[in-house]
PDB file of N, CA and C in Angstrom:
ATOM      1  N   MET A   1     118.999 115.772  95.663  1.00 41.00           N
ATOM      2  CA  MET A   1     118.504 115.519  94.336  1.00 41.00           C
ATOM      3  C   MET A   1     118.555 116.769  93.483  1.00 41.00           C
ATOM      4  N   ASP A   2     119.318 117.751  93.896  1.00 40.00           N
ATOM      5  CA  ASP A   2     119.392 118.972  93.121  1.00 40.00           C
ATOM      6  C   ASP A   2     119.907 118.729  91.719  1.00 40.00           C
ATOM      7  N   ASP A   3     120.685 117.656  91.517  1.00 43.00           N
ATOM      8  CA  ASP A   3     121.193 117.370  90.197  1.00 43.00           C
ATOM      9  C   ASP A   3     120.087 116.906  89.249  1.00 43.00           C
ATOM     10  N   LEU A   4     118.890 116.622  89.787  1.00 46.00           N
ATOM     11  CA  LEU A   4     117.771 116.228  88.945  1.00 46.00           C
ATOM     12  C   LEU A   4     116.924 117.419  88.535  1.00 46.00           C
ATOM     13  N   GLY A   5     117.330 118.604  88.923  1.00 47.00           N
ATOM     14  CA  GLY A   5     116.546 119.777  88.576  1.00 47.00           C
ATOM     15  C   GLY A   5     115.277 119.870  89.412  1.00 47.00           C
ATOM     16  N   VAL A   6     115.298 119.325  90.618  1.00 47.00           N
ATOM     17  CA  VAL A   6     114.127 119.340  91.470  1.00 47.00           C
ATOM     18  C   VAL A   6     113.867 120.765  91.918  1.00 47.00           C
ATOM     19  N   SER A   7     112.613 121.175  91.776  1.00 47.00           N
ATOM     20  CA  SER A   7     112.236 122.529  92.134  1.00 47.00           C
ATOM     21  C   SER A   7     110.949 122.504  92.921  1.00 47.00           C
ATOM     22  N   GLY A   8     110.896 123.264  93.956  1.00 49.00           N
ATOM     23  CA  GLY A   8     109.665 123.355  94.721  1.00 49.00           C
ATOM     24  C   GLY A   8     109.235 124.785  94.910  1.00 49.00           C
ATOM     25  N   SER A   9     109.726 125.688  94.105  1.00 41.00           N
ATOM     26  CA  SER A   9     109.490 127.096  94.347  1.00 41.00           C
ATOM     27  C   SER A   9     108.372 127.698  93.511  1.00 41.00           C
ATOM     28  N   GLU A  10     107.761 126.940  92.654  1.00 42.00           N
ATOM     29  CA  GLU A  10     106.684 127.479  91.817  1.00 42.00           C
ATOM     30  C   GLU A  10     105.493 127.808  92.693  1.00 42.00           C
ATOM     31  N   SER A  11     104.867 128.948  92.488  1.00 40.00           N
ATOM     32  CA  SER A  11     103.701 129.316  93.261  1.00 40.00           C
ATOM     33  C   SER A  11     102.531 129.579  92.344  1.00 40.00           C
ATOM     34  N   GLY A  12     101.381 129.743  92.934  1.00 41.00           N
ATOM     35  CA  GLY A  12     100.182 130.007  92.153  1.00 41.00           C
ATOM     36  C   GLY A  12      99.768 128.788  91.371  1.00 41.00           C
ATOM     37  N   GLY A  13      98.994 129.009  90.328  1.00 41.00           N
ATOM     38  CA  GLY A  13      98.491 127.928  89.507  1.00 41.00           C
ATOM     39  C   GLY A  13      99.423 127.602  88.386  1.00 41.00           C
ATOM     40  N   GLY A  14     100.630 128.113  88.426  1.00 39.00           N
ATOM     41  CA  GLY A  14     101.571 127.888  87.330  1.00 39.00           C
ATOM     42  C   GLY A  14     101.430 129.013  86.330  1.00 39.00           C
ATOM     43  N   SER A  15     102.446 129.218  85.562  1.00 34.00           N
ATOM     44  CA  SER A  15     102.390 130.280  84.571  1.00 34.00           C
ATOM     45  C   SER A  15     101.632 129.792  83.356  1.00 34.00           C
ATOM     46  N   SER A  16     101.199 130.735  82.557  1.00 32.00           N
ATOM     47  CA  SER A  16     100.512 130.332  81.333  1.00 32.00           C
ATOM     48  C   SER A  16     101.525 129.778  80.357  1.00 32.00           C
ATOM     49  N   SER A  17     101.024 129.001  79.439  1.00 31.00           N
ATOM     50  CA  SER A  17     101.886 128.365  78.461  1.00 31.00           C
ATOM     51  C   SER A  17     102.580 129.408  77.604  1.00 31.00           C
ATOM     52  N   PRO A  18     103.870 129.207  77.284  1.00 33.00           N
ATOM     53  CA  PRO A  18     104.576 130.162  76.452  1.00 33.00           C
ATOM     54  C   PRO A  18     103.928 130.331  75.084  1.00 33.00           C
ATOM     55  N   ASN A  19     103.230 129.312  74.604  1.00 34.00           N
ATOM     56  CA  ASN A  19     102.595 129.439  73.302  1.00 34.00           C
ATOM     57  C   ASN A  19     101.123 129.801  73.424  1.00 34.00           C
ATOM     58  N   GLY A  20     100.682 130.109  74.655  1.00 36.00           N
ATOM     59  CA  GLY A  20      99.306 130.525  74.862  1.00 36.00           C
ATOM     60  C   GLY A  20      98.302 129.396  74.683  1.00 36.00           C
ATOM     61  N   ASN A  21      98.753 128.168  74.754  1.00 37.00           N
ATOM     62  CA  ASN A  21      97.908 127.018  74.476  1.00 37.00           C
ATOM     63  C   ASN A  21      97.179 126.583  75.735  1.00 37.00           C
ATOM     64  N   GLY A  22      96.004 127.112  75.963  1.00 42.00           N
ATOM     65  CA  GLY A  22      95.239 126.733  77.133  1.00 42.00           C
ATOM     66  C   GLY A  22      94.017 125.906  76.781  1.00 42.00           C
ATOM     67  N   ASN A  23      94.003 125.277  75.623  1.00 45.00           N
ATOM     68  CA  ASN A  23      92.812 124.583  75.154  1.00 45.00           C
ATOM     69  C   ASN A  23      92.827 123.090  75.431  1.00 45.00           C
ATOM     70  N   GLY A  24      93.706 122.597  76.309  1.00 49.00           N
ATOM     71  CA  GLY A  24      93.713 121.187  76.654  1.00 49.00           C
ATOM     72  C   GLY A  24      94.467 120.307  75.674  1.00 49.00           C
ATOM     73  N   VAL A  25      95.131 120.880  74.713  1.00 52.00           N
ATOM     74  CA  VAL A  25      95.933 120.117  73.760  1.00 52.00           C
ATOM     75  C   VAL A  25      97.367 120.112  74.251  1.00 52.00           C
ATOM     76  N   ARG A  26      98.026 118.962  74.120  1.00 50.00           N
ATOM     77  CA  ARG A  26      99.407 118.865  74.600  1.00 50.00           C
ATOM     78  C   ARG A  26     100.275 119.894  73.899  1.00 50.00           C
ATOM     79  N   ALA A  27     101.019 120.636  74.691  1.00 57.00           N
ATOM     80  CA  ALA A  27     101.930 121.642  74.153  1.00 57.00           C
ATOM     81  C   ALA A  27     103.173 120.970  73.592  1.00 57.00           C
ATOM     82  N   PRO A  28     103.750 121.538  72.550  1.00 56.00           N
ATOM     83  CA  PRO A  28     104.999 120.982  72.017  1.00 56.00           C
ATOM     84  C   PRO A  28     106.055 120.930  73.112  1.00 56.00           C
ATOM     85  N   GLY A  29     106.814 119.853  73.120  1.00 61.00           N
ATOM     86  CA  GLY A  29     107.880 119.715  74.107  1.00 61.00           C
ATOM     87  C   GLY A  29     107.445 119.079  75.411  1.00 61.00           C
ATOM     88  N   THR A  30     106.175 118.677  75.524  1.00 65.00           N
ATOM     89  CA  THR A  30     105.707 118.075  76.773  1.00 65.00           C
ATOM     90  C   THR A  30     105.624 116.556  76.691  1.00 65.00           C
ATOM     91  N   GLU A  31     106.120 115.972  75.636  1.00 83.00           N
ATOM     92  CA  GLU A  31     106.029 114.525  75.455  1.00 83.00           C
ATOM     93  C   GLU A  31     106.662 113.755  76.604  1.00 83.00           C
ATOM     94  N   SER A  32     107.714 114.291  77.203  1.00 92.00           N
ATOM     95  CA  SER A  32     108.395 113.591  78.292  1.00 92.00           C
ATOM     96  C   SER A  32     107.992 114.128  79.663  1.00 92.00           C
ATOM     97  N   THR A  33     106.915 114.933  79.715  1.00 94.00           N
ATOM     98  CA  THR A  33     106.444 115.500  80.978  1.00 94.00           C
ATOM     99  C   THR A  33     105.184 114.786  81.437  1.00 94.00           C
ATOM    100  N   VAL A  34     105.155 114.414  82.714  1.00 96.00           N
ATOM    101  CA  VAL A  34     104.016 113.731  83.309  1.00 96.00           C
ATOM    102  C   VAL A  34     103.378 114.648  84.345  1.00 96.00           C
ATOM    103  N   PHE A  35     102.076 114.869  84.217  1.00 96.00           N
ATOM    104  CA  PHE A  35     101.308 115.577  85.236  1.00 96.00           C
ATOM    105  C   PHE A  35     101.046 114.595  86.371  1.00 96.00           C
ATOM    106  N   THR A  36     101.245 115.027  87.612  1.00 97.00           N
ATOM    107  CA  THR A  36     100.946 114.195  88.778  1.00 97.00           C
ATOM    108  C   THR A  36      99.919 114.926  89.626  1.00 97.00           C
ATOM    109  N   GLY A  37      98.790 114.305  89.879  1.00 97.00           N
ATOM    110  CA  GLY A  37      97.725 114.935  90.653  1.00 97.00           C
ATOM    111  C   GLY A  37      97.302 114.079  91.824  1.00 97.00           C
ATOM    112  N   GLY A  38      96.680 114.719  92.791  1.00 97.00           N
ATOM    113  CA  GLY A  38      96.235 114.005  93.982  1.00 97.00           C
ATOM    114  C   GLY A  38      97.373 113.639  94.905  1.00 97.00           C
ATOM    115  N   LEU A  39      98.429 114.464  94.891  1.00 97.00           N
ATOM    116  CA  LEU A  39      99.596 114.179  95.728  1.00 97.00           C
ATOM    117  C   LEU A  39      99.259 114.354  97.210  1.00 97.00           C
ATOM    118  N   PRO A  40      99.828 113.517  98.070  1.00 96.00           N
ATOM    119  CA  PRO A  40      99.611 113.669  99.516  1.00 96.00           C
ATOM    120  C   PRO A  40     100.197 114.997 100.004  1.00 96.00           C
ATOM    121  N   PRO A  41      99.639 115.575 101.058  1.00 92.00           N
ATOM    122  CA  PRO A  41     100.120 116.861 101.580  1.00 92.00           C
ATOM    123  C   PRO A  41     101.612 116.879 101.915  1.00 92.00           C
ATOM    124  N   GLY A  42     102.172 115.769 102.351  1.00 92.00           N
ATOM    125  CA  GLY A  42     103.579 115.732 102.751  1.00 92.00           C
ATOM    126  C   GLY A  42     104.558 115.500 101.610  1.00 92.00           C
ATOM    127  N   ALA A  43     104.068 115.404 100.390  1.00 96.00           N
ATOM    128  CA  ALA A  43     104.951 115.137  99.248  1.00 96.00           C
ATOM    129  C   ALA A  43     105.896 116.312  99.010  1.00 96.00           C
ATOM    130  N   THR A  44     107.144 115.982  98.727  1.00 96.00           N
ATOM    131  CA  THR A  44     108.138 117.005  98.396  1.00 96.00           C
ATOM    132  C   THR A  44     108.675 116.720  96.993  1.00 96.00           C
ATOM    133  N   PRO A  45     109.283 117.720  96.358  1.00 97.00           N
ATOM    134  CA  PRO A  45     109.897 117.470  95.046  1.00 97.00           C
ATOM    135  C   PRO A  45     110.944 116.365  95.105  1.00 97.00           C
ATOM    136  N   GLU A  46     111.696 116.322  96.200  1.00 97.00           N
ATOM    137  CA  GLU A  46     112.737 115.296  96.340  1.00 97.00           C
ATOM    138  C   GLU A  46     112.130 113.896  96.392  1.00 97.00           C
ATOM    139  N   MET A  47     111.051 113.746  97.167  1.00 97.00           N
ATOM    140  CA  MET A  47     110.383 112.438  97.269  1.00 97.00           C
ATOM    141  C   MET A  47     109.837 111.990  95.913  1.00 97.00           C
ATOM    142  N   LEU A  48     109.191 112.904  95.213  1.00 97.00           N
ATOM    143  CA  LEU A  48     108.600 112.577  93.914  1.00 97.00           C
ATOM    144  C   LEU A  48     109.690 112.222  92.912  1.00 97.00           C
ATOM    145  N   GLY A  49     110.778 112.976  92.912  1.00 97.00           N
ATOM    146  CA  GLY A  49     111.894 112.689  92.012  1.00 97.00           C
ATOM    147  C   GLY A  49     112.527 111.339  92.300  1.00 97.00           C
ATOM    148  N   TRP A  50     112.727 111.033  93.582  1.00 97.00           N
ATOM    149  CA  TRP A  50     113.305 109.746  93.962  1.00 97.00           C
ATOM    150  C   TRP A  50     112.390 108.605  93.532  1.00 97.00           C
ATOM    151  N   PHE A  51     111.084 108.757  93.777  1.00 97.00           N
ATOM    152  CA  PHE A  51     110.121 107.730  93.418  1.00 97.00           C
ATOM    153  C   PHE A  51     110.129 107.461  91.907  1.00 97.00           C
ATOM    154  N   PHE A  52     110.029 108.506  91.103  1.00 97.00           N
ATOM    155  CA  PHE A  52     109.951 108.323  89.653  1.00 97.00           C
ATOM    156  C   PHE A  52     111.288 107.957  89.020  1.00 97.00           C
ATOM    157  N   ALA A  53     112.382 108.181  89.720  1.00 97.00           N
ATOM    158  CA  ALA A  53     113.700 107.771  89.205  1.00 97.00           C
ATOM    159  C   ALA A  53     113.796 106.255  89.086  1.00 97.00           C
ATOM    160  N   HIS A  54     112.930 105.532  89.773  1.00 96.00           N
ATOM    161  CA  HIS A  54     112.899 104.073  89.638  1.00 96.00           C
ATOM    162  C   HIS A  54     112.388 103.648  88.261  1.00 96.00           C
ATOM    163  N   TYR A  55     111.692 104.527  87.571  1.00 96.00           N
ATOM    164  CA  TYR A  55     111.174 104.227  86.234  1.00 96.00           C
ATOM    165  C   TYR A  55     112.152 104.635  85.136  1.00 96.00           C
ATOM    166  N   GLY A  56     112.893 105.707  85.379  1.00 96.00           N
ATOM    167  CA  GLY A  56     113.830 106.216  84.383  1.00 96.00           C
ATOM    168  C   GLY A  56     114.458 107.502  84.870  1.00 96.00           C
ATOM    169  N   THR A  57     115.346 108.059  84.071  1.00 96.00           N
ATOM    170  CA  THR A  57     116.066 109.274  84.453  1.00 96.00           C
ATOM    171  C   THR A  57     115.117 110.467  84.526  1.00 96.00           C
ATOM    172  N   VAL A  58     115.074 111.099  85.696  1.00 97.00           N
ATOM    173  CA  VAL A  58     114.239 112.275  85.925  1.00 97.00           C
ATOM    174  C   VAL A  58     115.095 113.522  85.707  1.00 97.00           C
ATOM    175  N   LEU A  59     114.629 114.403  84.825  1.00 96.00           N
ATOM    176  CA  LEU A  59     115.355 115.649  84.577  1.00 96.00           C
ATOM    177  C   LEU A  59     114.940 116.757  85.530  1.00 96.00           C
ATOM    178  N   SER A  60     113.642 116.825  85.858  1.00 96.00           N
ATOM    179  CA  SER A  60     113.185 117.855  86.790  1.00 96.00           C
ATOM    180  C   SER A  60     111.840 117.474  87.389  1.00 96.00           C
ATOM    181  N   VAL A  61     111.573 118.076  88.544  1.00 97.00           N
ATOM    182  CA  VAL A  61     110.308 117.907  89.253  1.00 97.00           C
ATOM    183  C   VAL A  61     109.856 119.292  89.684  1.00 97.00           C
ATOM    184  N   LYS A  62     108.580 119.593  89.470  1.00 96.00           N
ATOM    185  CA  LYS A  62     108.033 120.879  89.906  1.00 96.00           C
ATOM    186  C   LYS A  62     106.704 120.629  90.590  1.00 96.00           C
ATOM    187  N   LEU A  63     106.619 120.975  91.869  1.00 97.00           N
ATOM    188  CA  LEU A  63     105.357 120.940  92.584  1.00 97.00           C
ATOM    189  C   LEU A  63     104.786 122.349  92.599  1.00 97.00           C
ATOM    190  N   ILE A  64     103.474 122.442  92.615  1.00 96.00           N
ATOM    191  CA  ILE A  64     102.806 123.744  92.578  1.00 96.00           C
ATOM    192  C   ILE A  64     102.293 124.080  93.974  1.00 96.00           C
ATOM    193  N   TYR A  65     102.568 125.320  94.393  1.00 95.00           N
ATOM    194  CA  TYR A  65     102.213 125.783  95.733  1.00 95.00           C
ATOM    195  C   TYR A  65     101.298 127.003  95.650  1.00 95.00           C
ATOM    196  N   ASP A  66     100.459 127.172  96.659  1.00 94.00           N
ATOM    197  CA  ASP A  66      99.607 128.349  96.759  1.00 94.00           C
ATOM    198  C   ASP A  66     100.486 129.568  97.034  1.00 94.00           C
ATOM    199  N   LYS A  67     100.314 130.600  96.258  1.00 94.00           N
ATOM    200  CA  LYS A  67     101.202 131.763  96.397  1.00 94.00           C
ATOM    201  C   LYS A  67     100.950 132.557  97.673  1.00 94.00           C
ATOM    202  N   HIS A  68      99.792 132.384  98.292  1.00 96.00           N
ATOM    203  CA  HIS A  68      99.489 133.125  99.513  1.00 96.00           C
ATOM    204  C   HIS A  68      99.858 132.350 100.771  1.00 96.00           C
ATOM    205  N   THR A  69      99.601 131.054 100.778  1.00 94.00           N
ATOM    206  CA  THR A  69      99.838 130.269 101.987  1.00 94.00           C
ATOM    207  C   THR A  69     101.118 129.442 101.938  1.00 94.00           C
ATOM    208  N   GLY A  70     101.619 129.188 100.734  1.00 93.00           N
ATOM    209  CA  GLY A  70     102.800 128.345 100.578  1.00 93.00           C
ATOM    210  C   GLY A  70     102.488 126.861 100.665  1.00 93.00           C
ATOM    211  N   ALA A  71     101.215 126.522 100.869  1.00 93.00           N
ATOM    212  CA  ALA A  71     100.817 125.108 100.963  1.00 93.00           C
ATOM    213  C   ALA A  71     100.807 124.478  99.573  1.00 93.00           C
ATOM    214  N   GLY A  72     101.175 123.213  99.507  1.00 93.00           N
ATOM    215  CA  GLY A  72     101.134 122.492  98.246  1.00 93.00           C
ATOM    216  C   GLY A  72      99.710 122.387  97.734  1.00 93.00           C
ATOM    217  N   LYS A  73      99.552 122.508  96.423  1.00 96.00           N
ATOM    218  CA  LYS A  73      98.229 122.403  95.815  1.00 96.00           C
ATOM    219  C   LYS A  73      97.862 120.961  95.459  1.00 96.00           C
ATOM    220  N   GLY A  74      98.793 120.031  95.666  1.00 97.00           N
ATOM    221  CA  GLY A  74      98.479 118.630  95.432  1.00 97.00           C
ATOM    222  C   GLY A  74      98.752 118.138  94.026  1.00 97.00           C
ATOM    223  N   TYR A  75      99.485 118.942  93.252  1.00 97.00           N
ATOM    224  CA  TYR A  75      99.851 118.477  91.920  1.00 97.00           C
ATOM    225  C   TYR A  75     101.206 119.027  91.511  1.00 97.00           C
ATOM    226  N   GLY A  76     101.749 118.425  90.461  1.00 97.00           N
ATOM    227  CA  GLY A  76     103.048 118.849  89.973  1.00 97.00           C
ATOM    228  C   GLY A  76     103.365 118.181  88.653  1.00 97.00           C
ATOM    229  N   PHE A  77     104.621 118.306  88.250  1.00 96.00           N
ATOM    230  CA  PHE A  77     105.078 117.808  86.962  1.00 96.00           C
ATOM    231  C   PHE A  77     106.433 117.144  87.108  1.00 96.00           C
ATOM    232  N   VAL A  78     106.605 116.041  86.399  1.00 97.00           N
ATOM    233  CA  VAL A  78     107.878 115.324  86.383  1.00 97.00           C
ATOM    234  C   VAL A  78     108.319 115.232  84.927  1.00 97.00           C
ATOM    235  N   VAL A  79     109.552 115.656  84.655  1.00 96.00           N
ATOM    236  CA  VAL A  79     110.087 115.596  83.296  1.00 96.00           C
ATOM    237  C   VAL A  79     111.136 114.486  83.242  1.00 96.00           C
ATOM    238  N   PHE A  80     110.952 113.577  82.282  1.00 96.00           N
ATOM    239  CA  PHE A  80     111.860 112.446  82.096  1.00 96.00           C
ATOM    240  C   PHE A  80     112.786 112.687  80.918  1.00 96.00           C
ATOM    241  N   ALA A  81     113.952 112.067  80.955  1.00 95.00           N
ATOM    242  CA  ALA A  81     114.899 112.154  79.847  1.00 95.00           C
ATOM    243  C   ALA A  81     114.366 111.398  78.630  1.00 95.00           C
ATOM    244  N   ASP A  82     113.604 110.346  78.871  1.00 94.00           N
ATOM    245  CA  ASP A  82     113.115 109.483  77.800  1.00 94.00           C
ATOM    246  C   ASP A  82     111.596 109.604  77.693  1.00 94.00           C
ATOM    247  N   ALA A  83     111.107 110.081  76.558  1.00 94.00           N
ATOM    248  CA  ALA A  83     109.662 110.246  76.360  1.00 94.00           C
ATOM    249  C   ALA A  83     108.930 108.912  76.448  1.00 94.00           C
ATOM    250  N   ALA A  84     109.581 107.815  76.077  1.00 95.00           N
ATOM    251  CA  ALA A  84     108.934 106.497  76.143  1.00 95.00           C
ATOM    252  C   ALA A  84     108.620 106.122  77.589  1.00 95.00           C
ATOM    253  N   VAL A  85     109.483 106.480  78.526  1.00 96.00           N
ATOM    254  CA  VAL A  85     109.234 106.216  79.947  1.00 96.00           C
ATOM    255  C   VAL A  85     108.026 107.028  80.399  1.00 96.00           C
ATOM    256  N   ALA A  86     107.990 108.290  80.016  1.00 96.00           N
ATOM    257  CA  ALA A  86     106.861 109.150  80.386  1.00 96.00           C
ATOM    258  C   ALA A  86     105.554 108.592  79.833  1.00 96.00           C
ATOM    259  N   GLU A  87     105.558 108.147  78.593  1.00 96.00           N
ATOM    260  CA  GLU A  87     104.346 107.594  77.983  1.00 96.00           C
ATOM    261  C   GLU A  87     103.904 106.324  78.701  1.00 96.00           C
ATOM    262  N   MET A  88     104.836 105.486  79.117  1.00 96.00           N
ATOM    263  CA  MET A  88     104.507 104.262  79.841  1.00 96.00           C
ATOM    264  C   MET A  88     103.846 104.604  81.184  1.00 96.00           C
ATOM    265  N   ILE A  89     104.366 105.604  81.865  1.00 97.00           N
ATOM    266  CA  ILE A  89     103.789 106.010  83.147  1.00 97.00           C
ATOM    267  C   ILE A  89     102.400 106.595  82.939  1.00 97.00           C
ATOM    268  N   LYS A  90     102.237 107.466  81.941  1.00 96.00           N
ATOM    269  CA  LYS A  90     100.929 108.080  81.666  1.00 96.00           C
ATOM    270  C   LYS A  90      99.877 107.025  81.327  1.00 96.00           C
ATOM    271  N   ALA A  91     100.285 105.951  80.675  1.00 96.00           N
ATOM    272  CA  ALA A  91      99.349 104.890  80.293  1.00 96.00           C
ATOM    273  C   ALA A  91      98.765 104.183  81.512  1.00 96.00           C
ATOM    274  N   GLN A  92      99.447 104.249  82.650  1.00 96.00           N
ATOM    275  CA  GLN A  92      98.964 103.590  83.868  1.00 96.00           C
ATOM    276  C   GLN A  92      97.805 104.345  84.516  1.00 96.00           C
ATOM    277  N   ARG A  93      97.688 105.645  84.254  1.00 95.00           N
ATOM    278  CA  ARG A  93      96.625 106.507  84.779  1.00 95.00           C
ATOM    279  C   ARG A  93      96.726 106.764  86.286  1.00 95.00           C
ATOM    280  N   GLN A  94      97.050 105.763  87.076  1.00 97.00           N
ATOM    281  CA  GLN A  94      97.243 105.946  88.514  1.00 97.00           C
ATOM    282  C   GLN A  94      98.404 105.081  88.979  1.00 97.00           C
ATOM    283  N   ILE A  95      99.144 105.620  89.972  1.00 96.00           N
ATOM    284  CA  ILE A  95     100.307 104.933  90.526  1.00 96.00           C
ATOM    285  C   ILE A  95     100.285 105.117  92.042  1.00 96.00           C
ATOM    286  N   PRO A  96     100.616 104.060  92.804  1.00 97.00           N
ATOM    287  CA  PRO A  96     100.669 104.228  94.262  1.00 97.00           C
ATOM    288  C   PRO A  96     101.912 105.020  94.673  1.00 97.00           C
ATOM    289  N   PHE A  97     101.703 106.071  95.463  1.00 97.00           N
ATOM    290  CA  PHE A  97     102.800 106.924  95.942  1.00 97.00           C
ATOM    291  C   PHE A  97     102.473 107.344  97.374  1.00 97.00           C
ATOM    292  N   MET A  98     103.364 107.071  98.311  1.00 95.00           N
ATOM    293  CA  MET A  98     103.191 107.440  99.718  1.00 95.00           C
ATOM    294  C   MET A  98     101.863 106.930 100.282  1.00 95.00           C
ATOM    295  N   GLY A  99     101.509 105.688  99.950  1.00 95.00           N
ATOM    296  CA  GLY A  99     100.301 105.094 100.482  1.00 95.00           C
ATOM    297  C   GLY A  99      99.009 105.583  99.861  1.00 95.00           C
ATOM    298  N   LYS A 100      99.100 106.282  98.731  1.00 96.00           N
ATOM    299  CA  LYS A 100      97.922 106.846  98.089  1.00 96.00           C
ATOM    300  C   LYS A 100      98.038 106.650  96.584  1.00 96.00           C
ATOM    301  N   MET A 101      96.911 106.453  95.918  1.00 97.00           N
ATOM    302  CA  MET A 101      96.924 106.386  94.451  1.00 97.00           C
ATOM    303  C   MET A 101      96.929 107.813  93.910  1.00 97.00           C
ATOM    304  N   ILE A 102      97.941 108.142  93.104  1.00 98.00           N
ATOM    305  CA  ILE A 102      98.001 109.465  92.495  1.00 98.00           C
ATOM    306  C   ILE A 102      97.700 109.334  91.007  1.00 98.00           C
ATOM    307  N   ASP A 103      97.171 110.399  90.438  1.00 97.00           N
ATOM    308  CA  ASP A 103      96.867 110.432  89.011  1.00 97.00           C
ATOM    309  C   ASP A 103      98.116 110.818  88.233  1.00 97.00           C
ATOM    310  N   VAL A 104      98.321 110.141  87.108  1.00 97.00           N
ATOM    311  CA  VAL A 104      99.414 110.486  86.196  1.00 97.00           C
ATOM    312  C   VAL A 104      98.819 110.600  84.807  1.00 97.00           C
ATOM    313  N   SER A 105      99.126 111.709  84.134  1.00 96.00           N
ATOM    314  CA  SER A 105      98.542 111.931  82.816  1.00 96.00           C
ATOM    315  C   SER A 105      99.358 112.929  82.010  1.00 96.00           C
ATOM    316  N   GLU A 106      98.796 113.294  80.859  1.00 91.00           N
ATOM    317  CA  GLU A 106      99.431 114.263  79.972  1.00 91.00           C
ATOM    318  C   GLU A 106      99.589 115.618  80.665  1.00 91.00           C
ATOM    319  N   ALA A 107     100.708 116.276  80.416  1.00 89.00           N
ATOM    320  CA  ALA A 107     100.865 117.668  80.818  1.00 89.00           C
ATOM    321  C   ALA A 107     100.323 118.498  79.668  1.00 89.00           C
ATOM    322  N   MET A 108      99.339 119.312  79.938  1.00 83.00           N
ATOM    323  CA  MET A 108      98.669 120.066  78.880  1.00 83.00           C
ATOM    324  C   MET A 108      99.331 121.394  78.549  1.00 83.00           C
ATOM    325  N   ARG A 109     100.275 121.806  79.385  1.00 70.00           N
ATOM    326  CA  ARG A 109     100.999 123.043  79.129  1.00 70.00           C
ATOM    327  C   ARG A 109     102.475 122.789  79.353  1.00 70.00           C
ATOM    328  N   ALA A 110     103.306 123.559  78.683  1.00 63.00           N
ATOM    329  CA  ALA A 110     104.753 123.465  78.900  1.00 63.00           C
ATOM    330  C   ALA A 110     105.056 123.979  80.298  1.00 63.00           C
ATOM    331  N   VAL A 111     105.941 123.266  81.005  1.00 59.00           N
ATOM    332  CA  VAL A 111     106.329 123.704  82.355  1.00 59.00           C
ATOM    333  C   VAL A 111     107.780 124.098  82.391  1.00 59.00           C
TER     334      VAL A 111
END
């Protein structure tokens, strides 16, 4: 799934927003980005990308990892080609993934 821009190398809590927007307001350019939270420990960027590709074209997937242990932090971001698909997914609030309900919502920072 490398052609989808799948990435699993991000560490830490993610970088700060390029526009310094840490106040919980959606950053410009995040309309087609979906925050995914409560991911199962075994989730990989490839699995998440494959799963969400059933809804629409996935441009990239980024899971967040602990910079010291390398363990997944249980959340990530999925960027869709079509903002309408992303909005439809966000409206669901939760989606079943790998036998677990995961949270889907607005991405508050540019990724």
